[in-house]
Amino acid sequence: MSEKTIFQKIIDREIPAPLVYEDDLVAAFNDINPQAPVHVLIVPKKVISRVGEAMAGDQATLGALLLAAGKIAEKLGVSDRGKGFRLVINHGRDAGETVPHMHVHLLAGRSLNWPPG
Ligand code: AMP
């Protein structure tokens, strides 16, 4: 079996990190190197290496990630259109992926540039 990802260790409580959200399919915690005042990582409990490698059977998990993002944004007070948030999924080297366990970045709390870098 391949070694657990850092995110799997957080989900399994082997590495301490307060969870900002959890349900049957996903867990969320603050990014250790935040790029905005709000920077939460939303991670499927089932390891999907990266979004482009998800399978048809992962549909519910993929949906759960986005539904969780909406709930977390609401909970953190950034879902109002006067504020707002951005979701980012990095797949592969050119996108800057560093952890091979799919995750959604939720960024908020400042004005975010477009196009992204
Ligand atoms: P990515 O570059 O899309 O793969 O994102 C990986 C993210 O995981 C980066 O933003 C890192 O700062 C974050 N990260 C790495 N290790 C940890 C950790 N132990 N706890 C929280 N976030 C982490």
PDB file of C-alpha atoms and ligand atoms in Angstrom:
ATOM      1  CA  MET A   1       0.000   0.000   0.000  1.00  0.00           C
ATOM      2  CA  SER A   2       1.339   3.480  -0.808  1.00  0.00           C
ATOM      3  CA  GLU A   3       2.251   5.838   2.022  1.00  0.00           C
ATOM      4  CA  LYS A   4      -0.508   8.016   3.441  1.00  0.00           C
ATOM      5  CA  THR A   5      -0.659  11.574   2.203  1.00  0.00           C
ATOM      6  CA  ILE A   6      -0.249  14.408   4.689  1.00  0.00           C
ATOM      7  CA  PHE A   7      -3.954  15.115   4.260  1.00  0.00           C
ATOM      8  CA  GLN A   8      -4.888  11.501   4.988  1.00  0.00           C
ATOM      9  CA  LYS A   9      -2.858  11.731   8.194  1.00  0.00           C
ATOM     10  CA  ILE A  10      -4.775  14.881   9.187  1.00  0.00           C
ATOM     11  CA  ILE A  11      -8.110  13.195   8.429  1.00  0.00           C
ATOM     12  CA  ASP A  12      -7.040  10.140  10.431  1.00  0.00           C
ATOM     13  CA  ARG A  13      -6.001  12.447  13.312  1.00  0.00           C
ATOM     14  CA  GLU A  14      -2.379  11.297  13.151  1.00  0.00           C
ATOM     15  CA  ILE A  15      -1.343  14.927  12.593  1.00  0.00           C
ATOM     16  CA  PRO A  16      -3.230  17.522  14.652  1.00  0.00           C
ATOM     17  CA  ALA A  17      -5.169  20.129  12.701  1.00  0.00           C
ATOM     18  CA  PRO A  18      -8.466  21.601  13.851  1.00  0.00           C
ATOM     19  CA  LEU A  19     -11.214  20.742  11.376  1.00  0.00           C
ATOM     20  CA  VAL A  20     -13.353  23.666  10.257  1.00  0.00           C
ATOM     21  CA  TYR A  21     -15.867  21.247   8.698  1.00  0.00           C
ATOM     22  CA  GLU A  22     -16.459  17.514   8.480  1.00  0.00           C
ATOM     23  CA  ASP A  23     -19.116  15.216   7.085  1.00  0.00           C
ATOM     24  CA  ASP A  24     -19.186  11.589   5.922  1.00  0.00           C
ATOM     25  CA  LEU A  25     -17.326  12.331   2.687  1.00  0.00           C
ATOM     26  CA  VAL A  26     -15.083  15.330   3.292  1.00  0.00           C
ATOM     27  CA  ALA A  27     -13.044  17.175   5.909  1.00  0.00           C
ATOM     28  CA  ALA A  28     -11.733  20.746   5.859  1.00  0.00           C
ATOM     29  CA  PHE A  29      -8.936  22.512   7.702  1.00  0.00           C
ATOM     30  CA  ASN A  30      -6.921  25.717   7.403  1.00  0.00           C
ATOM     31  CA  ASP A  31      -4.012  25.801   4.971  1.00  0.00           C
ATOM     32  CA  ILE A  32      -0.691  25.872   6.806  1.00  0.00           C
ATOM     33  CA  ASN A  33       0.615  28.556   4.413  1.00  0.00           C
ATOM     34  CA  PRO A  34      -2.403  30.795   3.828  1.00  0.00           C
ATOM     35  CA  GLN A  35      -2.561  32.856   0.653  1.00  0.00           C
ATOM     36  CA  ALA A  36      -5.510  34.934   1.861  1.00  0.00           C
ATOM     37  CA  PRO A  37      -7.081  35.795   5.228  1.00  0.00           C
ATOM     38  CA  VAL A  38      -9.362  32.794   4.672  1.00  0.00           C
ATOM     39  CA  HIS A  39      -7.625  29.781   3.128  1.00  0.00           C
ATOM     40  CA  VAL A  40      -9.334  26.476   3.817  1.00  0.00           C
ATOM     41  CA  LEU A  41      -8.538  23.125   2.209  1.00  0.00           C
ATOM     42  CA  ILE A  42     -11.512  20.854   1.566  1.00  0.00           C
ATOM     43  CA  VAL A  43     -10.393  17.270   1.164  1.00  0.00           C
ATOM     44  CA  PRO A  44     -12.233  14.050   0.304  1.00  0.00           C
ATOM     45  CA  LYS A  45     -11.851  11.322   2.912  1.00  0.00           C
ATOM     46  CA  LYS A  46     -11.445   8.873   0.053  1.00  0.00           C
ATOM     47  CA  VAL A  47      -8.071   9.481  -1.574  1.00  0.00           C
ATOM     48  CA  ILE A  48      -8.495  10.726  -5.138  1.00  0.00           C
ATOM     49  CA  SER A  49      -5.012  11.661  -6.297  1.00  0.00           C
ATOM     50  CA  ARG A  50      -6.103  14.562  -8.485  1.00  0.00           C
ATOM     51  CA  VAL A  51      -9.328  15.771 -10.032  1.00  0.00           C
ATOM     52  CA  GLY A  52      -8.542  14.516 -13.529  1.00  0.00           C
ATOM     53  CA  GLU A  53      -8.155  11.004 -12.137  1.00  0.00           C
ATOM     54  CA  ALA A  54     -11.558  10.926 -10.455  1.00  0.00           C
ATOM     55  CA  MET A  55     -13.848   8.130 -11.619  1.00  0.00           C
ATOM     56  CA  ALA A  56     -17.571   8.039 -12.314  1.00  0.00           C
ATOM     57  CA  GLY A  57     -18.019   6.423  -8.898  1.00  0.00           C
ATOM     58  CA  ASP A  58     -16.539   9.540  -7.272  1.00  0.00           C
ATOM     59  CA  GLN A  59     -19.443  11.740  -8.365  1.00  0.00           C
ATOM     60  CA  ALA A  60     -20.996  11.998  -4.905  1.00  0.00           C
ATOM     61  CA  THR A  61     -17.635  12.839  -3.354  1.00  0.00           C
ATOM     62  CA  LEU A  62     -16.933  15.527  -5.943  1.00  0.00           C
ATOM     63  CA  GLY A  63     -20.347  17.045  -5.320  1.00  0.00           C
ATOM     64  CA  ALA A  64     -19.799  16.892  -1.578  1.00  0.00           C
ATOM     65  CA  LEU A  65     -16.630  18.984  -1.928  1.00  0.00           C
ATOM     66  CA  LEU A  66     -18.527  21.857  -3.550  1.00  0.00           C
ATOM     67  CA  LEU A  67     -21.482  21.620  -1.200  1.00  0.00           C
ATOM     68  CA  ALA A  68     -19.059  21.714   1.734  1.00  0.00           C
ATOM     69  CA  ALA A  69     -17.359  24.772   0.226  1.00  0.00           C
ATOM     70  CA  GLY A  70     -20.646  26.643   0.176  1.00  0.00           C
ATOM     71  CA  LYS A  71     -21.393  25.717   3.786  1.00  0.00           C
ATOM     72  CA  ILE A  72     -17.906  26.686   4.970  1.00  0.00           C
ATOM     73  CA  ALA A  73     -18.066  30.019   3.140  1.00  0.00           C
ATOM     74  CA  GLU A  74     -21.405  30.706   4.795  1.00  0.00           C
ATOM     75  CA  LYS A  75     -20.052  29.706   8.209  1.00  0.00           C
ATOM     76  CA  LEU A  76     -17.015  31.967   7.780  1.00  0.00           C
ATOM     77  CA  GLY A  77     -19.152  34.891   6.645  1.00  0.00           C
ATOM     78  CA  VAL A  78     -17.724  35.258   3.146  1.00  0.00           C
ATOM     79  CA  SER A  79     -20.575  33.910   1.022  1.00  0.00           C
ATOM     80  CA  ASP A  80     -22.342  37.263   0.751  1.00  0.00           C
ATOM     81  CA  ARG A  81     -21.945  38.655  -2.794  1.00  0.00           C
ATOM     82  CA  GLY A  82     -20.525  41.845  -1.285  1.00  0.00           C
ATOM     83  CA  LYS A  83     -17.604  39.719  -0.141  1.00  0.00           C
ATOM     84  CA  GLY A  84     -17.107  36.441  -1.964  1.00  0.00           C
ATOM     85  CA  PHE A  85     -14.728  33.553  -2.247  1.00  0.00           C
ATOM     86  CA  ARG A  86     -12.791  31.582  -4.820  1.00  0.00           C
ATOM     87  CA  LEU A  87     -12.406  27.826  -5.207  1.00  0.00           C
ATOM     88  CA  VAL A  88      -9.223  26.446  -6.776  1.00  0.00           C
ATOM     89  CA  ILE A  89      -8.241  22.877  -7.688  1.00  0.00           C
ATOM     90  CA  ASN A  90      -4.664  22.363  -8.857  1.00  0.00           C
ATOM     91  CA  HIS A  91      -4.010  19.344 -11.068  1.00  0.00           C
ATOM     92  CA  GLY A  92      -0.406  18.561 -11.889  1.00  0.00           C
ATOM     93  CA  ARG A  93       2.891  20.372 -12.010  1.00  0.00           C
ATOM     94  CA  ASP A  94       1.973  23.344 -14.180  1.00  0.00           C
ATOM     95  CA  ALA A  95      -0.940  24.126 -11.883  1.00  0.00           C
ATOM     96  CA  GLY A  96       1.278  23.974  -8.796  1.00  0.00           C
ATOM     97  CA  GLU A  97      -0.075  20.765  -7.271  1.00  0.00           C
ATOM     98  CA  THR A  98       2.118  19.729  -4.349  1.00  0.00           C
ATOM     99  CA  VAL A  99      -0.011  17.220  -2.430  1.00  0.00           C
ATOM    100  CA  PRO A 100      -1.271  14.218  -4.436  1.00  0.00           C
ATOM    101  CA  HIS A 101      -4.568  13.997  -2.580  1.00  0.00           C
ATOM    102  CA  MET A 102      -7.226  16.035  -4.335  1.00  0.00           C
ATOM    103  CA  HIS A 103      -8.325  19.143  -2.481  1.00  0.00           C
ATOM    104  CA  VAL A 104     -10.281  22.315  -3.078  1.00  0.00           C
ATOM    105  CA  HIS A 105      -8.727  25.577  -1.922  1.00  0.00           C
ATOM    106  CA  LEU A 106     -11.298  28.054  -0.553  1.00  0.00           C
ATOM    107  CA  LEU A 107      -9.787  31.539  -0.624  1.00  0.00           C
ATOM    108  CA  ALA A 108     -11.446  34.671   0.690  1.00  0.00           C
ATOM    109  CA  GLY A 109     -11.062  37.732   2.856  1.00  0.00           C
ATOM    110  CA  ARG A 110      -9.365  39.955   0.292  1.00  0.00           C
ATOM    111  CA  SER A 111      -9.875  41.033  -3.293  1.00  0.00           C
ATOM    112  CA  LEU A 112      -8.528  38.220  -5.508  1.00  0.00           C
ATOM    113  CA  ASN A 113      -6.873  39.027  -8.820  1.00  0.00           C
ATOM    114  CA  TRP A 114      -8.176  37.739 -12.144  1.00  0.00           C
ATOM    115  CA  PRO A 115      -6.703  36.132 -14.149  1.00  0.00           C
ATOM    116  CA  PRO A 116      -4.886  34.146 -11.480  1.00  0.00           C
ATOM    117  CA  GLY A 117      -1.118  33.826 -11.762  1.00  0.00           C
TER     118      GLY A 117
HETATM  119  P1  AMP B   1      -1.560  22.260  -3.832  1.00  0.00           P
HETATM  120  O1  AMP B   1      -0.372  23.092  -4.171  1.00  0.00           O
HETATM  121  O2  AMP B   1      -2.798  22.628  -4.598  1.00  0.00           O
HETATM  122  O3  AMP B   1      -1.264  20.768  -3.904  1.00  0.00           O
HETATM  123  O4  AMP B   1      -1.910  22.608  -2.338  1.00  0.00           O
HETATM  124  C1  AMP B   1      -1.335  21.990  -1.236  1.00  0.00           C
HETATM  125  C2  AMP B   1      -1.570  22.900  -0.069  1.00  0.00           C
HETATM  126  O5  AMP B   1      -1.414  22.142   1.127  1.00  0.00           O
HETATM  127  C3  AMP B   1      -0.623  24.081   0.019  1.00  0.00           C
HETATM  128  O6  AMP B   1      -1.370  25.290  -0.035  1.00  0.00           O
HETATM  129  C4  AMP B   1       0.073  23.888   1.368  1.00  0.00           C
HETATM  130  O7  AMP B   1       0.300  25.100   2.037  1.00  0.00           O
HETATM  131  C5  AMP B   1      -0.926  23.001   2.111  1.00  0.00           C
HETATM  132  N1  AMP B   1      -0.382  22.165   3.156  1.00  0.00           N
HETATM  133  C6  AMP B   1       0.710  21.355   3.083  1.00  0.00           C
HETATM  134  N2  AMP B   1       0.878  20.725   4.259  1.00  0.00           N
HETATM  135  C7  AMP B   1      -0.129  21.113   5.079  1.00  0.00           C
HETATM  136  C8  AMP B   1      -0.493  20.816   6.415  1.00  0.00           C
HETATM  137  N3  AMP B   1       0.195  19.972   7.174  1.00  0.00           N
HETATM  138  N4  AMP B   1      -1.605  21.413   6.924  1.00  0.00           N
HETATM  139  C9  AMP B   1      -2.315  22.276   6.184  1.00  0.00           C
HETATM  140  N5  AMP B   1      -2.013  22.608   4.907  1.00  0.00           N
HETATM  141  C10 AMP B   1      -0.942  22.040   4.367  1.00  0.00           C
END
